[in-house]
Short mmCIF file of C-alpha atoms and ligand atoms in Angstrom, two decimals:
data_model
loop_
_atom_site.label_atom_id
_atom_site.label_comp_id
_atom_site.label_asym_id
_atom_site.label_seq_id
_atom_site.Cartn_x
_atom_site.Cartn_y
_atom_site.Cartn_z
CA MET A 99 -85.20 41.96 -96.36
CA ILE A 100 -87.19 40.48 -93.68
CA ILE A 101 -90.32 38.31 -94.14
CA GLN A 102 -92.83 39.40 -92.35
CA HIS A 103 -96.56 40.58 -92.56
CA GLY A 104 -98.67 42.63 -90.38
CA LEU A 105 -95.84 43.30 -87.76
CA PRO A 106 -96.51 46.16 -85.82
CA ALA A 107 -94.23 49.10 -85.84
CA THR A 108 -93.87 49.37 -81.99
CA MET A 109 -94.33 46.91 -79.22
CA ARG A 110 -94.97 47.10 -75.48
CA ALA A 111 -91.91 46.04 -73.24
CA VAL A 112 -90.61 46.41 -69.58
CA ARG A 113 -87.34 48.77 -69.35
CA PHE A 114 -85.32 48.95 -66.92
CA ASP A 115 -83.11 51.97 -66.22
CA SER A 116 -80.63 50.99 -63.98
CA VAL A 117 -79.00 54.51 -63.48
CA ALA A 118 -82.30 55.96 -62.16
CA GLY A 119 -83.60 52.61 -60.80
CA LYS A 120 -86.63 52.78 -62.56
CA LEU A 121 -88.98 49.87 -64.22
CA GLU A 122 -91.37 51.06 -66.62
CA LEU A 123 -93.58 49.28 -69.79
CA MET A 124 -93.50 51.42 -72.44
CA ASP A 125 -93.88 51.46 -76.34
CA VAL A 126 -90.46 50.67 -78.21
CA PRO A 127 -89.61 50.48 -81.59
CA PHE A 128 -90.46 46.61 -83.13
CA PRO A 129 -87.08 44.92 -83.01
CA ALA A 130 -85.61 44.26 -86.49
CA PRO A 131 -83.82 41.03 -87.03
CA GLN A 132 -80.13 40.78 -88.39
CA ARG A 133 -80.07 38.79 -91.49
CA ASP A 134 -79.30 35.48 -88.91
CA GLU A 135 -81.56 36.59 -86.25
CA VAL A 136 -85.21 35.55 -85.67
CA VAL A 137 -87.78 37.78 -83.95
CA VAL A 138 -89.98 35.81 -81.60
CA LYS A 139 -93.73 36.75 -80.39
CA VAL A 140 -93.20 36.15 -76.60
CA ALA A 141 -96.02 33.86 -75.31
CA VAL A 142 -94.71 34.07 -71.80
CA CYS A 143 -91.13 34.73 -69.97
CA GLY A 144 -90.14 33.51 -66.26
CA VAL A 145 -89.59 36.07 -63.85
CA CYS A 146 -85.80 34.73 -62.46
CA ARG A 147 -83.88 35.70 -59.21
CA SER A 148 -81.02 36.76 -61.55
CA ASP A 149 -83.44 39.26 -63.04
CA LEU A 150 -84.23 40.59 -59.55
CA ALA A 151 -80.51 40.49 -58.51
CA ARG A 152 -80.00 43.21 -61.31
CA ILE A 153 -83.41 45.03 -60.63
CA ASP A 154 -82.63 45.33 -57.09
CA SER A 155 -78.79 46.15 -57.67
CA ALA A 156 -77.37 43.17 -55.78
CA VAL A 157 -75.73 42.50 -59.23
CA GLN A 158 -74.71 45.57 -61.70
CA PRO A 159 -76.37 45.09 -65.02
CA ARG A 160 -73.92 45.49 -68.22
CA MET A 161 -76.39 47.61 -70.14
CA PRO A 162 -77.49 50.86 -68.28
CA VAL A 163 -80.99 50.37 -69.83
CA TYR A 164 -82.36 47.42 -71.17
CA THR A 165 -85.44 44.74 -71.23
CA PRO A 166 -85.05 42.10 -68.64
CA GLY A 167 -86.14 38.22 -68.46
CA HIS A 168 -84.55 35.39 -69.94
CA GLU A 169 -86.95 32.40 -69.67
CA ALA A 170 -88.91 32.68 -72.72
CA ALA A 171 -91.29 30.55 -75.18
CA GLY A 172 -93.14 31.91 -77.95
CA VAL A 173 -93.94 31.84 -81.64
CA VAL A 174 -91.80 32.82 -84.68
CA ALA A 175 -93.06 36.25 -86.11
CA ALA A 176 -90.02 37.06 -88.47
CA VAL A 177 -86.88 35.94 -89.63
CA GLY A 178 -83.77 37.39 -91.44
CA GLU A 179 -83.21 36.86 -94.90
CA ASP A 180 -80.43 33.87 -94.34
CA VAL A 181 -82.58 32.12 -91.88
CA ARG A 182 -83.57 28.87 -93.33
CA SER A 183 -84.04 26.79 -90.32
CA TRP A 184 -87.22 28.83 -89.07
CA ALA A 185 -90.42 30.21 -90.26
CA PRO A 186 -93.18 32.50 -88.97
CA GLY A 187 -95.76 30.35 -87.09
CA ASP A 188 -93.18 27.97 -85.58
CA ARG A 189 -93.13 27.36 -81.63
CA VAL A 190 -90.20 27.86 -79.99
CA VAL A 191 -88.41 28.25 -76.95
CA VAL A 192 -85.25 30.55 -76.44
CA ALA A 193 -81.86 29.45 -74.97
CA ALA A 194 -80.62 32.61 -73.31
CA GLY A 195 -77.17 31.87 -74.41
CA ARG A 196 -76.58 32.68 -78.10
CA GLU A 197 -73.10 32.29 -79.56
CA CYS A 198 -70.59 35.39 -79.80
CA HIS A 199 -69.53 34.77 -83.59
CA ASP A 200 -66.09 36.01 -82.30
CA CYS A 201 -64.45 33.08 -80.13
CA PRO A 202 -61.96 30.34 -81.18
CA GLU A 203 -64.56 28.05 -81.35
CA CYS A 204 -67.70 30.14 -83.09
CA ARG A 205 -64.65 31.23 -85.43
CA GLU A 206 -64.29 27.21 -86.11
CA GLY A 207 -67.92 26.94 -86.73
CA LEU A 208 -68.83 24.89 -83.71
CA GLY A 209 -71.89 26.78 -82.84
CA SER A 210 -73.55 27.59 -79.66
CA ASP A 211 -73.11 24.60 -77.98
CA ARG A 212 -69.34 25.01 -77.82
CA CYS A 213 -68.75 28.93 -77.71
CA SER A 214 -66.51 29.97 -75.08
CA ASP A 215 -68.08 33.37 -74.71
CA LEU A 216 -71.74 33.23 -74.99
CA GLN A 217 -73.86 36.34 -74.90
CA LEU A 218 -76.52 36.35 -72.21
CA MET A 219 -80.28 37.30 -73.05
CA ALA A 220 -81.01 40.35 -70.61
CA VAL A 221 -77.05 40.74 -70.00
CA HIS A 222 -75.50 41.26 -73.25
CA TYR A 223 -78.92 42.09 -75.71
CA ASP A 224 -82.46 42.67 -74.57
CA GLY A 225 -84.59 40.46 -72.86
CA ALA A 226 -88.31 38.90 -73.26
CA TRP A 227 -90.33 40.93 -70.75
CA ALA A 228 -91.90 42.38 -74.01
CA GLU A 229 -94.14 41.34 -76.71
CA TYR A 230 -91.12 40.48 -79.19
CA LEU A 231 -87.91 39.48 -78.69
CA VAL A 232 -84.76 39.04 -81.16
CA THR A 233 -82.26 36.72 -80.81
CA SER A 234 -79.94 34.34 -83.05
CA ALA A 235 -81.36 31.79 -84.89
CA THR A 236 -79.50 29.06 -83.63
CA ALA A 237 -80.74 29.85 -79.85
CA LEU A 238 -84.02 28.48 -80.57
CA VAL A 239 -85.46 25.07 -79.81
CA ALA A 240 -88.54 23.67 -81.71
CA VAL A 241 -91.75 23.23 -79.26
CA PRO A 242 -94.03 20.41 -80.61
CA ASP A 243 -98.00 20.84 -79.78
CA ALA A 244 -97.95 18.27 -77.13
CA VAL A 245 -95.67 20.73 -74.76
CA PRO A 246 -97.77 23.92 -73.62
CA LEU A 247 -95.33 27.09 -74.06
CA GLU A 248 -95.80 28.14 -70.45
CA HIS A 249 -94.08 24.61 -69.65
CA ALA A 250 -91.27 25.22 -72.11
CA ALA A 251 -90.56 28.43 -70.31
CA VAL A 252 -89.98 26.39 -67.44
CA LEU A 253 -87.48 24.11 -69.04
CA CYS A 254 -85.26 27.01 -70.03
CA GLY A 255 -83.45 28.12 -66.82
CA ALA A 256 -85.40 26.51 -64.14
CA VAL A 257 -84.84 22.85 -65.31
CA SER A 258 -81.84 23.46 -67.88
CA ILE A 259 -79.42 24.66 -65.35
CA PRO A 260 -79.62 21.64 -63.02
CA TYR A 261 -79.91 19.48 -65.94
CA GLY A 262 -76.94 20.77 -67.28
CA ALA A 263 -75.10 20.25 -64.14
CA ILE A 264 -76.48 16.48 -64.38
CA ASP A 265 -74.47 16.44 -67.66
CA THR A 266 -71.44 18.03 -66.43
CA ALA A 267 -71.28 15.39 -63.56
CA ARG A 268 -71.78 12.48 -66.18
CA LEU A 269 -74.43 11.30 -63.61
CA ARG A 270 -75.08 7.29 -64.47
CA PRO A 271 -77.96 5.28 -63.21
CA ALA A 272 -77.76 4.00 -59.63
CA GLU A 273 -75.38 6.65 -58.66
CA ALA A 274 -75.83 7.91 -54.86
CA VAL A 275 -77.19 11.98 -55.65
CA GLY A 276 -76.69 14.64 -53.03
CA VAL A 277 -77.88 17.80 -53.64
CA TRP A 278 -77.20 21.33 -51.30
CA SER A 279 -79.93 23.73 -51.16
CA SER A 280 -83.15 21.80 -52.84
CA GLY A 281 -85.23 24.93 -53.37
CA GLY A 282 -85.51 26.45 -56.82
CA HIS A 283 -82.78 24.90 -59.00
CA GLY A 284 -82.01 22.19 -56.52
CA ALA A 285 -85.78 20.76 -56.34
CA HIS A 286 -85.57 20.51 -60.43
CA LEU A 287 -82.24 19.01 -60.08
CA VAL A 288 -84.11 16.31 -57.68
CA GLN A 289 -86.73 15.74 -60.65
CA VAL A 290 -84.28 15.15 -63.41
CA ALA A 291 -82.02 13.31 -61.40
CA ARG A 292 -84.56 10.79 -60.48
CA ILE A 293 -85.43 10.45 -64.12
CA CYS A 294 -81.63 9.97 -65.05
CA GLY A 295 -81.88 7.00 -62.50
CA ALA A 296 -79.78 8.27 -59.67
CA SER A 297 -80.23 6.22 -56.60
CA PRO A 298 -80.42 7.19 -53.78
CA ILE A 299 -81.03 10.86 -54.08
CA ILE A 300 -80.51 12.63 -50.89
CA ALA A 301 -81.86 16.35 -50.51
CA LEU A 302 -80.22 18.92 -48.36
CA ASP A 303 -81.90 22.21 -47.10
CA GLY A 304 -82.68 24.21 -43.98
CA SER A 305 -86.18 25.00 -44.66
CA PRO A 306 -88.86 22.04 -43.70
CA GLU A 307 -90.96 23.03 -46.69
CA VAL A 308 -88.15 22.80 -49.07
CA ARG A 309 -87.20 19.35 -47.64
CA GLU A 310 -90.96 18.24 -47.91
CA ARG A 311 -91.08 19.38 -51.51
CA ALA A 312 -87.88 17.62 -52.51
CA LEU A 313 -89.48 14.72 -50.88
CA GLU A 314 -92.47 14.90 -53.33
CA TRP A 315 -90.37 15.80 -56.09
CA GLY A 316 -88.42 12.48 -55.97
CA ALA A 317 -86.04 12.52 -53.29
CA ASP A 318 -85.62 9.65 -51.29
CA VAL A 319 -84.50 11.17 -47.89
CA ALA A 320 -84.26 14.83 -46.94
CA LEU A 321 -82.26 16.21 -44.35
CA ASP A 322 -81.51 19.36 -42.45
CA PRO A 323 -77.62 20.41 -43.48
CA ALA A 324 -77.27 21.76 -39.81
CA ASN A 325 -77.81 18.36 -38.35
CA LYS A 326 -74.56 17.46 -36.96
CA ARG A 327 -75.31 13.85 -38.10
CA VAL A 328 -75.50 14.21 -41.33
CA ALA A 329 -72.30 12.85 -42.64
CA SER A 330 -72.98 9.71 -40.68
CA TYR A 331 -76.93 9.42 -42.15
CA ILE A 332 -75.39 9.98 -45.67
CA GLY A 333 -73.06 7.08 -44.69
CA GLU A 334 -75.72 4.76 -43.59
CA ILE A 335 -77.86 5.69 -46.40
CA THR A 336 -75.54 4.80 -49.12
CA ARG A 337 -74.08 1.66 -46.96
CA GLY A 338 -70.84 3.39 -46.49
CA ARG A 339 -70.01 4.15 -50.08
CA GLY A 340 -70.75 7.84 -49.77
CA LEU A 341 -72.07 10.30 -52.56
CA ASP A 342 -70.90 9.11 -56.03
CA VAL A 343 -72.44 13.11 -57.05
CA ALA A 344 -72.74 16.26 -54.78
CA PHE A 345 -74.46 19.22 -56.18
CA ASP A 346 -73.93 22.23 -54.37
CA PHE A 347 -76.02 25.34 -55.42
CA VAL A 348 -75.07 27.15 -52.22
CA GLY A 349 -71.32 27.79 -52.99
CA ARG A 350 -70.22 28.56 -49.47
CA GLU A 351 -67.28 26.91 -47.89
CA SER A 352 -69.38 25.52 -45.18
CA THR A 353 -71.64 23.26 -47.51
CA PHE A 354 -68.63 22.85 -49.75
CA GLY A 355 -66.87 21.62 -47.00
CA GLN A 356 -70.01 19.17 -45.90
CA ALA A 357 -70.29 17.85 -49.48
CA ASN A 358 -66.68 17.45 -50.11
CA ALA A 359 -66.58 14.91 -46.84
CA VAL A 360 -69.33 12.91 -47.63
CA LEU A 361 -68.03 12.01 -51.22
CA GLY A 362 -67.17 8.40 -52.32
CA GLU A 363 -64.22 7.01 -53.93
CA ARG A 364 -64.96 8.25 -57.26
CA GLY A 365 -66.99 11.01 -56.28
CA ARG A 366 -67.77 14.44 -58.22
CA LEU A 367 -68.90 17.54 -56.72
CA VAL A 368 -70.32 20.00 -58.88
CA LEU A 369 -70.70 23.38 -57.87
CA VAL A 370 -73.59 24.83 -60.00
CA LYS A 371 -74.42 28.58 -60.53
CA ALA A 372 -76.61 30.26 -63.25
CA ALA A 373 -74.36 32.18 -65.94
CA SER A 374 -75.67 35.81 -64.86
CA GLU A 375 -75.45 35.14 -61.04
CA GLY A 376 -72.36 36.63 -58.99
CA PRO A 377 -69.08 34.72 -58.76
CA VAL A 378 -69.26 31.67 -56.29
CA GLU A 379 -67.55 32.41 -52.83
CA ASN A 380 -63.97 31.46 -52.96
CA LEU A 381 -63.47 27.79 -52.14
CA PRO A 382 -60.72 25.29 -50.86
CA SER A 383 -59.49 23.42 -53.43
CA GLY A 384 -58.30 20.23 -52.10
CA ALA A 385 -60.12 17.12 -53.82
CA GLU A 386 -58.78 13.75 -52.72
CA GLU A 387 -57.33 11.68 -54.98
CA GLY A 388 -60.18 9.95 -57.22
CA ARG A 389 -62.40 12.59 -56.59
CA THR A 390 -63.31 15.54 -58.82
CA ILE A 391 -64.37 19.17 -58.09
CA VAL A 392 -66.07 20.74 -60.99
CA GLY A 393 -68.05 23.76 -61.72
CA HIS A 394 -70.88 24.26 -63.70
CA THR A 395 -72.39 27.45 -65.04
CA GLY A 396 -75.79 27.80 -66.95
CA TYR A 397 -76.95 25.63 -70.12
CA ARG A 398 -76.47 25.01 -73.74
CA VAL A 399 -79.32 24.85 -76.50
CA ARG A 400 -78.65 20.75 -76.62
CA HIS A 401 -79.70 20.66 -73.24
CA LEU A 402 -83.11 22.22 -73.80
CA ARG A 403 -83.64 20.32 -76.56
CA ASP A 404 -82.97 17.26 -74.22
CA LEU A 405 -85.24 18.36 -72.04
CA VAL A 406 -88.26 19.38 -74.47
CA GLU A 407 -87.88 15.68 -75.73
CA LEU A 408 -88.48 14.37 -72.38
CA ALA A 409 -91.73 16.72 -71.92
CA GLU A 410 -93.12 15.78 -74.94
CA ARG A 411 -92.56 12.14 -74.04
CA GLY A 412 -94.20 12.47 -70.64
CA ARG A 413 -91.02 11.77 -68.95
CA LEU A 414 -90.82 15.20 -67.22
CA ASP A 415 -93.73 16.97 -66.01
CA VAL A 416 -93.12 20.71 -65.07
CA SER A 417 -96.95 21.75 -64.64
CA ALA A 418 -96.29 21.79 -60.86
CA SER A 419 -93.43 24.36 -61.46
CA ILE A 420 -95.89 27.26 -62.61
CA SER A 421 -97.28 29.36 -59.34
CA SER A 422 -98.96 31.98 -61.28
CA ILE A 423 -98.89 33.79 -64.92
CA LEU A 424 -99.40 37.61 -64.62
CA PRO A 425 -100.24 40.19 -67.50
CA LEU A 426 -97.00 42.03 -68.68
CA ALA A 427 -98.33 45.36 -67.03
CA ARG A 428 -98.32 43.92 -63.45
CA VAL A 429 -94.54 43.13 -63.44
CA ALA A 430 -93.99 45.37 -60.10
CA GLU A 431 -96.50 42.99 -58.33
CA GLY A 432 -94.79 39.58 -59.75
CA LEU A 433 -91.41 40.71 -58.74
CA SER A 434 -92.52 41.32 -55.29
CA LYS A 435 -94.27 38.01 -55.23
CA VAL A 436 -90.88 36.38 -56.41
CA ARG A 437 -88.95 38.53 -53.89
CA GLU A 438 -90.92 37.07 -51.01
CA SER A 439 -90.69 33.68 -52.06
CA GLU A 440 -86.92 32.82 -51.41
CA GLY A 441 -86.43 29.26 -51.89
CA ASP A 442 -89.68 28.28 -53.45
CA PRO A 443 -89.11 26.27 -56.85
CA LEU A 444 -92.07 27.47 -58.59
CA LEU A 445 -91.56 29.80 -61.29
CA LEU A 446 -93.65 33.08 -61.88
CA LEU A 447 -94.35 33.90 -65.39
CA LEU A 448 -95.34 36.99 -67.19
CA ARG A 449 -97.55 37.07 -70.53
CA PRO A 450 -97.20 39.96 -72.81
ZN1 ZN B 116 -82.76 32.87 -64.83
ZN1 ZN B 117 -68.62 31.91 -79.39
#
């Protein structure tokens, strides 16, 4: 039995047929929740580069036909019969990763923050370029009235992945941070590292526009990584101590080598990738003693919860992160805009 009133029998959804290479807006059956699941009426959903990578065949999708989109916020429309934590009308943001119920951690009941085999929206199950989505009740975070749902959608993915990386690095106030590739996720990392008290923050990017924006968003210094004096500049800026944390969003041998070379004595180098991107290029190991090299992937529900808290209290403002909001029917136009805006941290949202 499902608690729901006045819900339609069908809904509009964008379906991607990866065999035919066709993206289409169509009517599909309304998704029925399992006992522990929730149906969310999607207010907005972001268009992410990892959606694009599957649609453009750069990454092979797992499901031959599916609904893309994994950066969604909305309002609970219906809940499965075992769900006590949510009720229709609740404003929520949806974490893209939901627990698998099958890994050792899940079997121990440790929940989605510890699951070792997270199931990803729009990879393992249908996504949110649709009027409604269905997911596990444990994948939701409440959004207070003070936070617009559009902002909440920016928090999941665009901001939560860099924030998760900051958590992985165990960044402390007054630590020197370097960010390799400062568009997209890197720009939001600069913004959140500033809130976390990092100092100084050094942004590295080949594009002058991206460097300019990084300075606006909280970097103290922005450098072109192609500049041969990068290492000595970083030495000067940090007064010889080097970086405490280097975040590498590029994942190539060249950036890795550059970041590794300017790490301070107890420095941590964090290689970041979105959960649904392809593998990081093979990298040499070889951290010097006292230094750490660690990988970071995706984000957890708790990261999203923290960011909603920061947004609610006015610490974090992501209003500058939204470039435009298009109706779902204009998805193709949205995709081409995102394709053209490589390196831009601004997010395009679709509104069903
Ligand atoms: Zn994404
Ligand atoms: Zn699990």
